[in-house]
Structure formats: structure tokens, C-alpha cells
Amino acid sequence: RRQQQQRQQGRQGQQPLGTMGISRDSMHKRRHTGAKRVSIRKKRKFEMGRPPAMTKLGPKRIHQVRGRGGNLKYRAMRLETGNFSWGSEVCTRKVRVIDVVYNASNNELLRTKTLVKNCIVQVDATPFRQWYEAHYGIKFTGAVAKKKDEKEEEEVKKSKHVLAVRAARQKNRTLDPLLEEQLKSGRVYACVSSRPGQSGRCDGYLLEGAELVFYKKQMEKKKGKKKE
């Protein structure tokens, strides 16, 4: 009978009986001893929860959500760019997010290309490569070919001061071989450190060193399981 009532109410456009909103209260949970709690009040607005943003890759679309106290949250529905930092070189650039490649928490989020905090993404390496080449005065051999529209830069004469500064930088220059390969290929692995569903931004940092090695192993493991 109850199911029939719910169906009828659903057809009439009314909210069916027994439907519940998302709640963050702890009154419905048992005590640490295992005893059931008796609810002493109805739900409250300050215990309310909201559905997840499930931010996808695509043209920027952000919704404003009013929170408690009139504070605003910025719920990113779709994002395609973000500020990513190269920690060891202290260089931050706004780059295009190309793909979501790994998520430790849920494979479904990887399949649907959902942007969440701490997911691993591939970003465009061109801004970082251009900065590195200008900063150290070197060229990456075997880098991705330039587009036809882009004109080759003419060699400009450098002052002695600029040449001396670059020579000094070369003395302490070290670049991770794995990261160098990625810069040449045009795509770099990065980790998202912001919360797109809360701040409306997709910012993060480039993976390097032991962290890059770890995540590359994890991705290879998943690829191996798929083949099997």
C-alpha cells in the first residue's frame, strides 16, 4: 500500500512519503557502546548536507551556493583550466587540464573524469617548458613539434649580464629525468590540491621525485589488471 501511495504522489507531483534529504547529524547513529540513540528533535537546517558537485572536464561553469551566515560557496560544475605550481622551480602557471588519469578513492570517478581533491590529472606542459627554456637558456631536444601558426623565434642577441646570470643558474640546475620526458611529450602529471566543489577552482602542483614514481607505478598496476 505504501509503495502505491508513493507512486500516486509521485505522479501528482507531490513529494513521496519517506523521502529524506541529506543530513549530517549523528542522532541516527548508535553510541560507542552499541546502544541506540532516541531522537529528541526533528532535523535542523544546520545539520543539512548537499549533493556532491561531481565536477567534470569542460567549459567553465560555476554555481554560487549560499551557506550558513550568508557565506558563499562556489560549486564548479565544469572546469578546464587551473593554476598549477612547479614546486622545485617555484614556478606557477595557468594551464589547461587535459585528462583525469588516476583516483585512489574510486575508479568510477576516474571513468567519469570527475575532478576532486587529490586526483591525478594530465596538464599541458607547454607553459612550464617555455619558462624553463627562457630561465636557463636551453632547448629541449626532441620536444613536441610546434604548430604551423606559431612562428619560430628569431635569435636575439643577449647581453653579457643575461648570459652570466644564465651560466650561474646552470651550475645548480637539476631536472628529474621522468619530468624531463613529460615536458618533451607536452603533458605533465599533476595533483589537484584545491576542492573544485567548494572553491570553484582546480589548482594543484606538478608531481616530481618519489611521488611521481609512486603514482606511475600505481597507474601501471591498474593498466596491468585491465589487460588481464
PDB file of C-alpha atoms in Angstrom:
ATOM      1  CA  ARG A   1       0.000   0.000   0.000  1.00  0.00           C
ATOM      2  CA  ARG A   2       2.786   2.395   0.934  1.00  0.00           C
ATOM      3  CA  GLN A   3       4.529   1.854  -2.426  1.00  0.00           C
ATOM      4  CA  GLN A   4       1.247   2.513  -4.235  1.00  0.00           C
ATOM      5  CA  GLN A   5       0.786   5.771  -2.267  1.00  0.00           C
ATOM      6  CA  GLN A   6       4.319   6.864  -3.143  1.00  0.00           C
ATOM      7  CA  ARG A   7       3.738   6.130  -6.848  1.00  0.00           C
ATOM      8  CA  GLN A   8       0.460   8.079  -6.859  1.00  0.00           C
ATOM      9  CA  GLN A   9       2.031  11.049  -5.066  1.00  0.00           C
ATOM     10  CA  GLY A  10       4.984  10.962  -7.477  1.00  0.00           C
ATOM     11  CA  ARG A  11       2.597  11.084 -10.450  1.00  0.00           C
ATOM     12  CA  GLN A  12       0.718  14.021  -8.920  1.00  0.00           C
ATOM     13  CA  GLY A  13       3.991  15.936  -8.427  1.00  0.00           C
ATOM     14  CA  GLN A  14       3.956  15.680  -4.623  1.00  0.00           C
ATOM     15  CA  GLN A  15       6.949  14.627  -2.566  1.00  0.00           C
ATOM     16  CA  PRO A  16       6.524  10.889  -1.802  1.00  0.00           C
ATOM     17  CA  LEU A  17       6.318   9.672   1.788  1.00  0.00           C
ATOM     18  CA  GLY A  18       9.514   8.507   3.396  1.00  0.00           C
ATOM     19  CA  THR A  19      11.879  10.548   1.167  1.00  0.00           C
ATOM     20  CA  MET A  20      14.689  12.147   3.136  1.00  0.00           C
ATOM     21  CA  GLY A  21      17.155  14.933   2.465  1.00  0.00           C
ATOM     22  CA  ILE A  22      20.906  14.637   3.026  1.00  0.00           C
ATOM     23  CA  SER A  23      21.613  15.045   6.738  1.00  0.00           C
ATOM     24  CA  ARG A  24      24.944  15.359   8.586  1.00  0.00           C
ATOM     25  CA  ASP A  25      23.575  14.763  12.087  1.00  0.00           C
ATOM     26  CA  SER A  26      24.732  11.990  14.424  1.00  0.00           C
ATOM     27  CA  MET A  27      21.395  11.389  16.170  1.00  0.00           C
ATOM     28  CA  HIS A  28      20.603   8.434  13.915  1.00  0.00           C
ATOM     29  CA  LYS A  29      23.878   6.678  14.776  1.00  0.00           C
ATOM     30  CA  ARG A  30      24.452   4.304  17.661  1.00  0.00           C
ATOM     31  CA  ARG A  31      26.534   5.216  20.694  1.00  0.00           C
ATOM     32  CA  HIS A  32      30.083   3.861  21.018  1.00  0.00           C
ATOM     33  CA  THR A  33      28.654   1.204  23.379  1.00  0.00           C
ATOM     34  CA  GLY A  34      26.283  -0.010  20.652  1.00  0.00           C
ATOM     35  CA  ALA A  35      23.104   1.390  22.244  1.00  0.00           C
ATOM     36  CA  LYS A  36      20.510   3.040  20.006  1.00  0.00           C
ATOM     37  CA  ARG A  37      20.004   6.777  20.463  1.00  0.00           C
ATOM     38  CA  VAL A  38      16.494   8.117  20.875  1.00  0.00           C
ATOM     39  CA  SER A  39      15.965  11.146  18.661  1.00  0.00           C
ATOM     40  CA  ILE A  40      14.853  14.097  20.822  1.00  0.00           C
ATOM     41  CA  ARG A  41      14.161  16.550  17.990  1.00  0.00           C
ATOM     42  CA  LYS A  42      13.444  16.883  14.298  1.00  0.00           C
ATOM     43  CA  LYS A  43      16.070  17.683  11.689  1.00  0.00           C
ATOM     44  CA  ARG A  44      17.707  21.100  11.755  1.00  0.00           C
ATOM     45  CA  LYS A  45      18.916  23.245   8.886  1.00  0.00           C
ATOM     46  CA  PHE A  46      22.446  23.458  10.370  1.00  0.00           C
ATOM     47  CA  GLU A  47      22.664  19.630  10.074  1.00  0.00           C
ATOM     48  CA  MET A  48      21.832  19.782   6.366  1.00  0.00           C
ATOM     49  CA  GLY A  49      24.075  18.271   3.697  1.00  0.00           C
ATOM     50  CA  ARG A  50      24.143  18.858  -0.057  1.00  0.00           C
ATOM     51  CA  PRO A  51      24.738  16.545  -3.034  1.00  0.00           C
ATOM     52  CA  PRO A  52      28.330  16.355  -4.350  1.00  0.00           C
ATOM     53  CA  ALA A  53      29.364  18.674  -7.193  1.00  0.00           C
ATOM     54  CA  MET A  54      30.918  15.892  -9.350  1.00  0.00           C
ATOM     55  CA  THR A  55      32.936  18.471 -11.318  1.00  0.00           C
ATOM     56  CA  LYS A  56      33.577  17.396 -14.919  1.00  0.00           C
ATOM     57  CA  LEU A  57      36.054  18.466 -17.596  1.00  0.00           C
ATOM     58  CA  GLY A  58      34.584  21.093 -19.899  1.00  0.00           C
ATOM     59  CA  PRO A  59      33.960  24.809 -20.447  1.00  0.00           C
ATOM     60  CA  LYS A  60      33.949  26.707 -17.135  1.00  0.00           C
ATOM     61  CA  ARG A  61      30.578  26.653 -15.355  1.00  0.00           C
ATOM     62  CA  ILE A  62      30.298  27.644 -11.678  1.00  0.00           C
ATOM     63  CA  HIS A  63      27.210  27.912  -9.463  1.00  0.00           C
ATOM     64  CA  GLN A  64      27.064  30.076  -6.341  1.00  0.00           C
ATOM     65  CA  VAL A  65      25.641  28.392  -3.231  1.00  0.00           C
ATOM     66  CA  ARG A  66      24.596  30.391  -0.180  1.00  0.00           C
ATOM     67  CA  GLY A  67      25.852  28.794   3.030  1.00  0.00           C
ATOM     68  CA  ARG A  68      25.325  29.403   6.730  1.00  0.00           C
ATOM     69  CA  GLY A  69      25.909  33.006   7.767  1.00  0.00           C
ATOM     70  CA  GLY A  70      25.461  34.286   4.207  1.00  0.00           C
ATOM     71  CA  ASN A  71      28.840  32.878   3.158  1.00  0.00           C
ATOM     72  CA  LEU A  72      29.152  31.792  -0.456  1.00  0.00           C
ATOM     73  CA  LYS A  73      30.499  28.553  -1.853  1.00  0.00           C
ATOM     74  CA  TYR A  74      31.470  28.262  -5.483  1.00  0.00           C
ATOM     75  CA  ARG A  75      30.294  24.947  -6.869  1.00  0.00           C
ATOM     76  CA  ALA A  76      32.252  24.145 -10.043  1.00  0.00           C
ATOM     77  CA  MET A  77      30.127  22.078 -12.440  1.00  0.00           C
ATOM     78  CA  ARG A  78      32.746  22.083 -15.202  1.00  0.00           C
ATOM     79  CA  LEU A  79      36.359  23.259 -15.354  1.00  0.00           C
ATOM     80  CA  GLU A  80      39.096  23.051 -17.960  1.00  0.00           C
ATOM     81  CA  THR A  81      41.938  25.232 -16.580  1.00  0.00           C
ATOM     82  CA  GLY A  82      43.727  25.781 -13.291  1.00  0.00           C
ATOM     83  CA  ASN A  83      46.830  27.237 -11.633  1.00  0.00           C
ATOM     84  CA  PHE A  84      49.483  24.566 -11.166  1.00  0.00           C
ATOM     85  CA  SER A  85      52.751  25.030  -9.305  1.00  0.00           C
ATOM     86  CA  TRP A  86      56.154  23.504 -10.094  1.00  0.00           C
ATOM     87  CA  GLY A  87      57.443  23.252  -6.531  1.00  0.00           C
ATOM     88  CA  SER A  88      61.169  22.650  -7.050  1.00  0.00           C
ATOM     89  CA  GLU A  89      61.448  25.532  -9.557  1.00  0.00           C
ATOM     90  CA  VAL A  90      58.997  27.859  -7.735  1.00  0.00           C
ATOM     91  CA  CYS A  91      57.028  28.465 -10.941  1.00  0.00           C
ATOM     92  CA  THR A  92      53.236  28.688 -11.220  1.00  0.00           C
ATOM     93  CA  ARG A  93      51.317  28.863 -14.497  1.00  0.00           C
ATOM     94  CA  LYS A  94      47.681  28.762 -15.578  1.00  0.00           C
ATOM     95  CA  VAL A  95      47.396  25.632 -17.726  1.00  0.00           C
ATOM     96  CA  ARG A  96      44.771  23.516 -19.453  1.00  0.00           C
ATOM     97  CA  VAL A  97      43.660  20.297 -17.719  1.00  0.00           C
ATOM     98  CA  ILE A  98      43.715  17.583 -20.394  1.00  0.00           C
ATOM     99  CA  ASP A  99      42.625  14.394 -18.639  1.00  0.00           C
ATOM    100  CA  VAL A 100      41.995  12.652 -15.291  1.00  0.00           C
ATOM    101  CA  VAL A 101      44.354   9.661 -15.105  1.00  0.00           C
ATOM    102  CA  TYR A 102      44.197   8.313 -11.529  1.00  0.00           C
ATOM    103  CA  ASN A 103      41.975   8.430  -8.453  1.00  0.00           C
ATOM    104  CA  ALA A 104      42.932   6.442  -5.365  1.00  0.00           C
ATOM    105  CA  SER A 105      39.459   6.559  -3.799  1.00  0.00           C
ATOM    106  CA  ASN A 106      37.148   5.410  -6.586  1.00  0.00           C
ATOM    107  CA  ASN A 107      37.558   4.028 -10.120  1.00  0.00           C
ATOM    108  CA  GLU A 108      34.110   5.362 -11.023  1.00  0.00           C
ATOM    109  CA  LEU A 109      35.422   8.918 -10.575  1.00  0.00           C
ATOM    110  CA  LEU A 110      38.252   8.033 -12.960  1.00  0.00           C
ATOM    111  CA  ARG A 111      35.881   6.583 -15.562  1.00  0.00           C
ATOM    112  CA  THR A 112      33.625   9.648 -15.471  1.00  0.00           C
ATOM    113  CA  LYS A 113      36.658  12.050 -15.464  1.00  0.00           C
ATOM    114  CA  THR A 114      35.495  13.748 -12.257  1.00  0.00           C
ATOM    115  CA  LEU A 115      37.726  16.462 -10.765  1.00  0.00           C
ATOM    116  CA  VAL A 116      38.112  16.108  -6.988  1.00  0.00           C
ATOM    117  CA  LYS A 117      40.803  16.959  -4.466  1.00  0.00           C
ATOM    118  CA  ASN A 118      43.915  14.735  -4.685  1.00  0.00           C
ATOM    119  CA  CYS A 119      43.042  13.212  -8.075  1.00  0.00           C
ATOM    120  CA  ILE A 120      45.911  12.902 -10.569  1.00  0.00           C
ATOM    121  CA  VAL A 121      45.469  14.785 -13.842  1.00  0.00           C
ATOM    122  CA  GLN A 122      47.441  15.434 -17.008  1.00  0.00           C
ATOM    123  CA  VAL A 123      48.023  19.121 -17.771  1.00  0.00           C
ATOM    124  CA  ASP A 124      49.532  20.978 -20.726  1.00  0.00           C
ATOM    125  CA  ALA A 125      53.327  21.188 -20.270  1.00  0.00           C
ATOM    126  CA  THR A 126      53.957  23.994 -22.809  1.00  0.00           C
ATOM    127  CA  PRO A 127      53.885  26.993 -20.374  1.00  0.00           C
ATOM    128  CA  PHE A 128      56.315  25.226 -17.998  1.00  0.00           C
ATOM    129  CA  ARG A 129      58.628  24.156 -20.840  1.00  0.00           C
ATOM    130  CA  GLN A 130      58.712  27.680 -22.292  1.00  0.00           C
ATOM    131  CA  TRP A 131      59.508  29.171 -18.879  1.00  0.00           C
ATOM    132  CA  TYR A 132      62.270  26.606 -18.228  1.00  0.00           C
ATOM    133  CA  GLU A 133      63.895  27.217 -21.604  1.00  0.00           C
ATOM    134  CA  ALA A 134      63.826  31.016 -21.093  1.00  0.00           C
ATOM    135  CA  HIS A 135      65.028  30.812 -17.469  1.00  0.00           C
ATOM    136  CA  TYR A 136      68.019  28.529 -18.117  1.00  0.00           C
ATOM    137  CA  GLY A 137      68.660  29.385 -21.784  1.00  0.00           C
ATOM    138  CA  ILE A 138      68.408  25.795 -23.017  1.00  0.00           C
ATOM    139  CA  LYS A 139      66.294  23.954 -25.589  1.00  0.00           C
ATOM    140  CA  PHE A 140      64.679  20.564 -25.046  1.00  0.00           C
ATOM    141  CA  THR A 141      65.808  18.231 -27.816  1.00  0.00           C
ATOM    142  CA  GLY A 142      63.023  16.072 -29.222  1.00  0.00           C
ATOM    143  CA  ALA A 143      60.246  18.301 -27.829  1.00  0.00           C
ATOM    144  CA  VAL A 144      56.789  18.250 -29.427  1.00  0.00           C
ATOM    145  CA  ALA A 145      56.801  19.943 -32.836  1.00  0.00           C
ATOM    146  CA  LYS A 146      55.390  23.477 -32.955  1.00  0.00           C
ATOM    147  CA  LYS A 147      52.091  24.288 -34.642  1.00  0.00           C
ATOM    148  CA  LYS A 148      52.177  25.737 -38.151  1.00  0.00           C
ATOM    149  CA  ASP A 149      50.677  29.021 -36.902  1.00  0.00           C
ATOM    150  CA  GLU A 150      53.483  29.574 -34.395  1.00  0.00           C
ATOM    151  CA  LYS A 151      56.444  31.413 -35.910  1.00  0.00           C
ATOM    152  CA  GLU A 152      59.893  30.309 -34.948  1.00  0.00           C
ATOM    153  CA  GLU A 153      61.516  32.734 -32.551  1.00  0.00           C
ATOM    154  CA  GLU A 154      64.345  34.690 -34.073  1.00  0.00           C
ATOM    155  CA  GLU A 155      67.613  34.537 -32.181  1.00  0.00           C
ATOM    156  CA  VAL A 156      68.002  37.775 -30.264  1.00  0.00           C
ATOM    157  CA  LYS A 157      71.415  38.892 -29.060  1.00  0.00           C
ATOM    158  CA  LYS A 158      71.711  38.577 -25.297  1.00  0.00           C
ATOM    159  CA  SER A 159      73.677  40.997 -23.116  1.00  0.00           C
ATOM    160  CA  LYS A 160      76.707  39.802 -21.178  1.00  0.00           C
ATOM    161  CA  HIS A 161      74.762  40.223 -17.938  1.00  0.00           C
ATOM    162  CA  VAL A 162      71.952  37.909 -19.113  1.00  0.00           C
ATOM    163  CA  LEU A 163      74.467  35.305 -20.305  1.00  0.00           C
ATOM    164  CA  ALA A 164      76.317  35.487 -16.955  1.00  0.00           C
ATOM    165  CA  VAL A 165      73.062  35.035 -14.985  1.00  0.00           C
ATOM    166  CA  ARG A 166      72.072  32.009 -17.079  1.00  0.00           C
ATOM    167  CA  ALA A 167      75.545  30.488 -16.698  1.00  0.00           C
ATOM    168  CA  ALA A 168      75.277  30.839 -12.907  1.00  0.00           C
ATOM    169  CA  ARG A 169      71.851  29.161 -12.952  1.00  0.00           C
ATOM    170  CA  GLN A 170      73.241  26.250 -14.989  1.00  0.00           C
ATOM    171  CA  LYS A 171      75.683  25.321 -12.206  1.00  0.00           C
ATOM    172  CA  ASN A 172      72.958  24.210  -9.778  1.00  0.00           C
ATOM    173  CA  ARG A 173      70.422  23.042 -12.398  1.00  0.00           C
ATOM    174  CA  THR A 174      68.934  19.586 -11.831  1.00  0.00           C
ATOM    175  CA  LEU A 175      65.906  18.148 -13.610  1.00  0.00           C
ATOM    176  CA  ASP A 176      64.183  14.860 -12.832  1.00  0.00           C
ATOM    177  CA  PRO A 177      64.561  12.547 -15.908  1.00  0.00           C
ATOM    178  CA  LEU A 178      60.906  11.434 -15.636  1.00  0.00           C
ATOM    179  CA  LEU A 179      59.746  15.054 -15.559  1.00  0.00           C
ATOM    180  CA  GLU A 180      62.024  15.925 -18.478  1.00  0.00           C
ATOM    181  CA  GLU A 181      60.397  13.174 -20.581  1.00  0.00           C
ATOM    182  CA  GLN A 182      56.965  14.574 -19.798  1.00  0.00           C
ATOM    183  CA  LEU A 183      57.982  18.153 -20.651  1.00  0.00           C
ATOM    184  CA  LYS A 184      59.208  16.912 -24.035  1.00  0.00           C
ATOM    185  CA  SER A 185      55.979  14.972 -24.656  1.00  0.00           C
ATOM    186  CA  GLY A 186      53.828  18.047 -23.922  1.00  0.00           C
ATOM    187  CA  ARG A 187      51.857  16.565 -20.983  1.00  0.00           C
ATOM    188  CA  VAL A 188      52.757  16.580 -17.285  1.00  0.00           C
ATOM    189  CA  TYR A 189      51.228  14.675 -14.357  1.00  0.00           C
ATOM    190  CA  ALA A 190      49.848  16.904 -11.600  1.00  0.00           C
ATOM    191  CA  CYS A 191      47.870  16.525  -8.384  1.00  0.00           C
ATOM    192  CA  VAL A 192      44.781  18.641  -7.633  1.00  0.00           C
ATOM    193  CA  SER A 193      45.124  20.248  -4.176  1.00  0.00           C
ATOM    194  CA  SER A 194      42.056  22.533  -4.215  1.00  0.00           C
ATOM    195  CA  ARG A 195      38.407  21.474  -3.740  1.00  0.00           C
ATOM    196  CA  PRO A 196      36.583  22.238  -7.017  1.00  0.00           C
ATOM    197  CA  GLY A 197      33.138  21.724  -5.468  1.00  0.00           C
ATOM    198  CA  GLN A 198      33.830  24.216  -2.654  1.00  0.00           C
ATOM    199  CA  SER A 199      36.154  26.879  -4.075  1.00  0.00           C
ATOM    200  CA  GLY A 200      35.237  26.623  -7.769  1.00  0.00           C
ATOM    201  CA  ARG A 201      38.917  26.222  -8.708  1.00  0.00           C
ATOM    202  CA  CYS A 202      41.100  23.387  -9.943  1.00  0.00           C
ATOM    203  CA  ASP A 203      44.574  24.257  -8.643  1.00  0.00           C
ATOM    204  CA  GLY A 204      47.429  21.940  -7.762  1.00  0.00           C
ATOM    205  CA  TYR A 205      51.096  21.046  -8.170  1.00  0.00           C
ATOM    206  CA  LEU A 206      53.267  19.035 -10.575  1.00  0.00           C
ATOM    207  CA  LEU A 207      54.306  15.550  -9.477  1.00  0.00           C
ATOM    208  CA  GLU A 208      58.043  15.013  -9.151  1.00  0.00           C
ATOM    209  CA  GLY A 209      60.533  12.842  -7.314  1.00  0.00           C
ATOM    210  CA  ALA A 210      59.326   9.916  -5.194  1.00  0.00           C
ATOM    211  CA  GLU A 211      55.675  10.992  -5.516  1.00  0.00           C
ATOM    212  CA  LEU A 212      55.831  10.829  -9.322  1.00  0.00           C
ATOM    213  CA  VAL A 213      57.493   7.384  -9.203  1.00  0.00           C
ATOM    214  CA  PHE A 214      54.790   6.117  -6.813  1.00  0.00           C
ATOM    215  CA  TYR A 215      51.847   7.290  -8.926  1.00  0.00           C
ATOM    216  CA  LYS A 216      53.413   5.988 -12.150  1.00  0.00           C
ATOM    217  CA  LYS A 217      53.683   2.541 -10.526  1.00  0.00           C
ATOM    218  CA  GLN A 218      50.055   2.712  -9.378  1.00  0.00           C
ATOM    219  CA  MET A 219      48.859   3.620 -12.888  1.00  0.00           C
ATOM    220  CA  GLU A 220      50.908   0.804 -14.449  1.00  0.00           C
ATOM    221  CA  LYS A 221      49.370  -1.655 -11.947  1.00  0.00           C
ATOM    222  CA  LYS A 222      45.857  -0.642 -12.980  1.00  0.00           C
ATOM    223  CA  LYS A 223      46.755  -0.956 -16.660  1.00  0.00           C
ATOM    224  CA  GLY A 224      48.160  -4.455 -15.995  1.00  0.00           C
ATOM    225  CA  LYS A 225      44.915  -5.528 -14.246  1.00  0.00           C
ATOM    226  CA  LYS A 226      42.822  -4.282 -17.173  1.00  0.00           C
ATOM    227  CA  LYS A 227      44.878  -6.355 -19.655  1.00  0.00           C
ATOM    228  CA  GLU A 228      44.372  -9.487 -17.557  1.00  0.00           C
TER     229      GLU A 228
END
